């Protein structure tokens, strides 16, 4: 299971806020073709994987996507 | 180790710009070590007996844990379970990572 770490994944320093760009970035995350949906699929599919490598990889990639969300929103 | 590199040196980037505070410098270190550890994590998932990768991972994790300990001593808990408060619950403290940071330039 997961634990939230109180720091961003990458340094972010917005000098000129750009709401249109920010909402584009966030749109890559949500919606039917977004990363969040993909993460949920990975985290569900790992339960039916036949070997250690696939179970571990789907778990790790699915987890990593959730890390990206605060960084995306901090650009708003 | 410069994990987050700047491929376009004429454009100043937050990863290479001078950090405006010790807090930001330590956060950058955390971010670098986390990135390196996760990258090695994915590699080791498919190459579980690679001795060099294994020792690199252990090395990075050790540096990450040392940096975490130092950061938390100065700036408060990084996870809820790292809170060892007997006075006040510092986990609540602002700023949260998606907000402008004290000592930052945002």
Tab-separated table of C-alpha atoms in Angstrom:
chain	number	residue	atom	x	y	z
A	1	UNK	CA	0.000	0.000	0.000
A	2	UNK	CA	1.038	3.587	-0.359
A	3	UNK	CA	2.387	6.474	1.631
A	4	UNK	CA	2.250	10.121	0.577
A	5	UNK	CA	5.599	11.938	0.518
A	6	UNK	CA	5.365	15.662	1.085
A	7	UNK	CA	7.597	16.860	-1.742
A	8	UNK	CA	7.297	17.324	-5.493
A	9	UNK	CA	8.748	14.827	-7.939
A	10	UNK	CA	10.561	17.565	-9.914
A	11	UNK	CA	11.429	21.170	-9.072
A	12	UNK	CA	8.791	23.557	-10.345
A	13	UNK	CA	9.197	27.305	-10.550
A	14	UNK	CA	6.532	29.082	-12.588
A	15	UNK	CA	7.553	32.624	-13.403
A	16	UNK	CA	4.738	33.356	-15.871
A	17	UNK	CA	1.505	31.517	-15.038
A	18	UNK	CA	-0.192	30.150	-18.154
A	19	UNK	CA	-3.650	28.792	-17.269
A	20	UNK	CA	-4.256	27.401	-20.766
A	21	UNK	CA	-1.031	25.421	-20.673
A	22	UNK	CA	-1.740	24.322	-17.110
A	23	UNK	CA	-5.167	23.011	-18.046
A	24	UNK	CA	-3.641	21.204	-21.030
A	25	UNK	CA	-1.108	19.550	-18.746
A	26	UNK	CA	-3.848	18.498	-16.321
A	27	UNK	CA	-5.976	17.204	-19.229
A	28	UNK	CA	-3.190	14.772	-20.062
A	29	UNK	CA	-3.674	13.385	-16.608
A	30	UNK	CA	-7.454	12.955	-16.414
A	31	UNK	CA	-10.111	11.922	-18.885
A	32	UNK	CA	-10.504	8.748	-20.972
A	33	UNK	CA	-6.975	8.811	-22.435
A	34	UNK	CA	-5.282	10.234	-19.363
A	35	UNK	CA	-2.492	8.922	-17.169
A	36	UNK	CA	-4.755	8.573	-14.141
A	37	UNK	CA	-6.992	6.136	-15.996
A	38	UNK	CA	-3.963	4.201	-17.169
A	39	UNK	CA	-2.654	4.013	-13.595
A	40	UNK	CA	-5.947	2.539	-12.381
A	41	UNK	CA	-5.811	-0.052	-15.159
A	42	UNK	CA	-2.229	-1.030	-14.288
A	43	UNK	CA	-3.055	-1.301	-10.607
A	44	UNK	CA	-6.058	-3.530	-11.374
A	45	UNK	CA	-4.385	-5.674	-14.018
A	46	UNK	CA	-1.456	-6.618	-11.780
A	47	UNK	CA	-3.749	-8.963	-9.822
A	48	UNK	CA	-4.137	-11.251	-12.824
A	49	UNK	CA	-0.479	-11.292	-13.903
A	50	UNK	CA	1.208	-14.707	-14.187
A	51	UNK	CA	4.707	-13.864	-12.951
A	52	UNK	CA	6.733	-11.726	-10.556
A	53	UNK	CA	8.154	-9.384	-13.199
A	54	UNK	CA	4.769	-8.291	-14.526
A	55	UNK	CA	3.224	-8.005	-11.061
A	56	UNK	CA	6.091	-5.820	-9.876
A	57	UNK	CA	6.271	-3.665	-13.016
A	58	UNK	CA	2.536	-2.909	-13.152
A	59	UNK	CA	2.588	-2.065	-9.446
A	60	UNK	CA	5.593	0.256	-9.800
A	61	UNK	CA	4.391	2.073	-12.926
A	62	UNK	CA	0.858	2.428	-11.551
A	63	UNK	CA	2.290	3.912	-8.367
A	64	UNK	CA	4.595	6.300	-10.209
A	65	UNK	CA	1.735	7.927	-12.128
A	66	UNK	CA	0.053	9.008	-8.901
A	67	UNK	CA	3.240	10.819	-7.962
A	68	UNK	CA	2.929	13.097	-10.990
A	69	UNK	CA	-0.410	14.646	-10.015
A	70	UNK	CA	0.735	17.283	-7.489
A	71	UNK	CA	3.454	18.423	-9.860
A	72	UNK	CA	0.868	18.838	-12.634
A	73	UNK	CA	-1.449	20.858	-10.399
A	74	UNK	CA	1.316	23.030	-9.053
A	75	UNK	CA	1.634	24.487	-12.545
A	76	UNK	CA	-1.854	25.972	-12.262
B	1	UNK	CA	25.255	13.201	-9.039
B	2	UNK	CA	23.417	15.406	-11.513
B	3	UNK	CA	20.377	13.231	-12.061
B	4	UNK	CA	18.133	15.903	-13.527
B	5	UNK	CA	20.268	17.298	-16.329
B	6	UNK	CA	19.731	20.422	-18.354
B	7	UNK	CA	19.992	19.599	-22.067
B	8	UNK	CA	19.398	23.188	-23.179
B	9	UNK	CA	21.869	25.299	-21.251
B	10	UNK	CA	20.782	28.627	-22.723
B	11	UNK	CA	17.362	28.217	-21.076
B	12	UNK	CA	17.574	28.553	-17.306
B	13	UNK	CA	15.723	25.695	-15.664
B	14	UNK	CA	14.689	25.158	-12.069
B	15	UNK	CA	16.844	22.061	-11.890
B	16	UNK	CA	20.068	23.919	-12.609
B	17	UNK	CA	19.310	27.438	-11.413
B	18	UNK	CA	20.911	28.394	-8.155
B	19	UNK	CA	18.569	27.250	-5.416
B	20	UNK	CA	17.235	30.213	-3.535
B	21	UNK	CA	17.287	28.448	-0.219
B	22	UNK	CA	18.721	25.513	1.630
B	23	UNK	CA	15.240	24.000	1.687
B	24	UNK	CA	14.999	24.057	-2.108
B	25	UNK	CA	18.508	22.642	-2.428
B	26	UNK	CA	17.621	19.717	-0.187
B	27	UNK	CA	14.326	19.157	-2.010
B	28	UNK	CA	16.243	18.994	-5.275
B	29	UNK	CA	18.501	16.341	-3.755
B	30	UNK	CA	15.480	14.349	-2.594
B	31	UNK	CA	13.970	14.590	-6.071
B	32	UNK	CA	17.210	13.451	-7.705
B	33	UNK	CA	17.686	10.441	-5.431
B	34	UNK	CA	14.011	9.429	-5.710
B	35	UNK	CA	14.269	9.560	-9.489
B	36	UNK	CA	17.468	7.508	-9.552
B	37	UNK	CA	16.043	4.948	-7.125
B	38	UNK	CA	12.852	4.501	-9.147
B	39	UNK	CA	14.768	4.195	-12.405
B	40	UNK	CA	16.960	1.463	-10.902
B	41	UNK	CA	13.826	-0.117	-9.411
B	42	UNK	CA	12.304	-0.540	-12.874
B	43	UNK	CA	15.574	-1.861	-14.313
B	44	UNK	CA	16.022	-4.368	-11.493
B	45	UNK	CA	12.460	-5.655	-12.034
B	46	UNK	CA	13.692	-7.127	-15.331
B	47	UNK	CA	17.361	-7.644	-14.364
B	48	UNK	CA	17.158	-8.898	-10.789
B	49	UNK	CA	20.694	-10.305	-10.646
B	50	UNK	CA	22.590	-7.299	-12.018
B	51	UNK	CA	25.153	-6.758	-9.257
B	52	UNK	CA	26.140	-3.278	-10.370
B	53	UNK	CA	22.539	-2.084	-10.464
B	54	UNK	CA	21.886	-3.673	-7.080
B	55	UNK	CA	24.793	-1.873	-5.451
B	56	UNK	CA	23.874	1.406	-7.176
B	57	UNK	CA	20.347	1.089	-5.849
B	58	UNK	CA	21.520	0.426	-2.284
B	59	UNK	CA	23.876	3.353	-2.541
B	60	UNK	CA	21.186	5.722	-3.815
B	61	UNK	CA	18.671	4.593	-1.192
B	62	UNK	CA	21.202	5.172	1.571
B	63	UNK	CA	21.844	8.710	0.281
B	64	UNK	CA	18.087	9.239	-0.049
B	65	UNK	CA	17.436	8.174	3.537
B	66	UNK	CA	20.246	10.375	4.853
B	67	UNK	CA	18.875	13.357	2.928
B	68	UNK	CA	15.352	12.615	4.175
B	69	UNK	CA	16.546	12.507	7.778
B	70	UNK	CA	18.395	15.812	7.430
B	71	UNK	CA	15.482	17.473	5.634
B	72	UNK	CA	12.919	16.331	8.164
B	73	UNK	CA	15.002	17.531	11.058
B	74	UNK	CA	14.915	21.056	9.654
B	75	UNK	CA	11.631	21.314	7.758
B	76	UNK	CA	9.241	18.840	9.307
B	77	UNK	CA	7.845	15.420	8.358
B	78	UNK	CA	7.813	14.134	4.782
B	79	UNK	CA	5.247	11.441	5.541
B	80	UNK	CA	2.565	11.358	8.198
B	81	UNK	CA	4.304	8.464	9.955
B	82	UNK	CA	7.534	10.453	10.132
B	83	UNK	CA	5.826	12.817	12.542
B	84	UNK	CA	7.403	12.361	15.950
B	85	UNK	CA	5.635	15.332	17.522
B	86	UNK	CA	4.680	15.470	21.130
B	87	UNK	CA	3.761	19.131	21.047
B	88	UNK	CA	1.833	19.857	17.905
B	89	UNK	CA	0.955	17.857	14.769
B	90	UNK	CA	3.364	19.359	12.219
B	91	UNK	CA	2.100	17.249	9.334
B	92	UNK	CA	-0.557	19.961	8.813
B	93	UNK	CA	2.045	22.684	8.243
B	94	UNK	CA	1.957	24.806	5.103
B	95	UNK	CA	3.224	24.984	2.452
B	96	UNK	CA	2.091	21.816	0.753
B	97	UNK	CA	4.180	20.831	-2.274
B	98	UNK	CA	1.801	22.250	-4.901
B	99	UNK	CA	1.877	25.700	-3.265
B	100	UNK	CA	4.525	28.419	-3.499
B	101	UNK	CA	7.383	27.484	-1.206
B	102	UNK	CA	8.974	29.689	1.435
B	103	UNK	CA	12.337	30.789	0.133
B	104	UNK	CA	11.229	29.870	-3.390
B	105	UNK	CA	11.011	32.212	-6.315
B	106	UNK	CA	7.429	31.406	-7.344
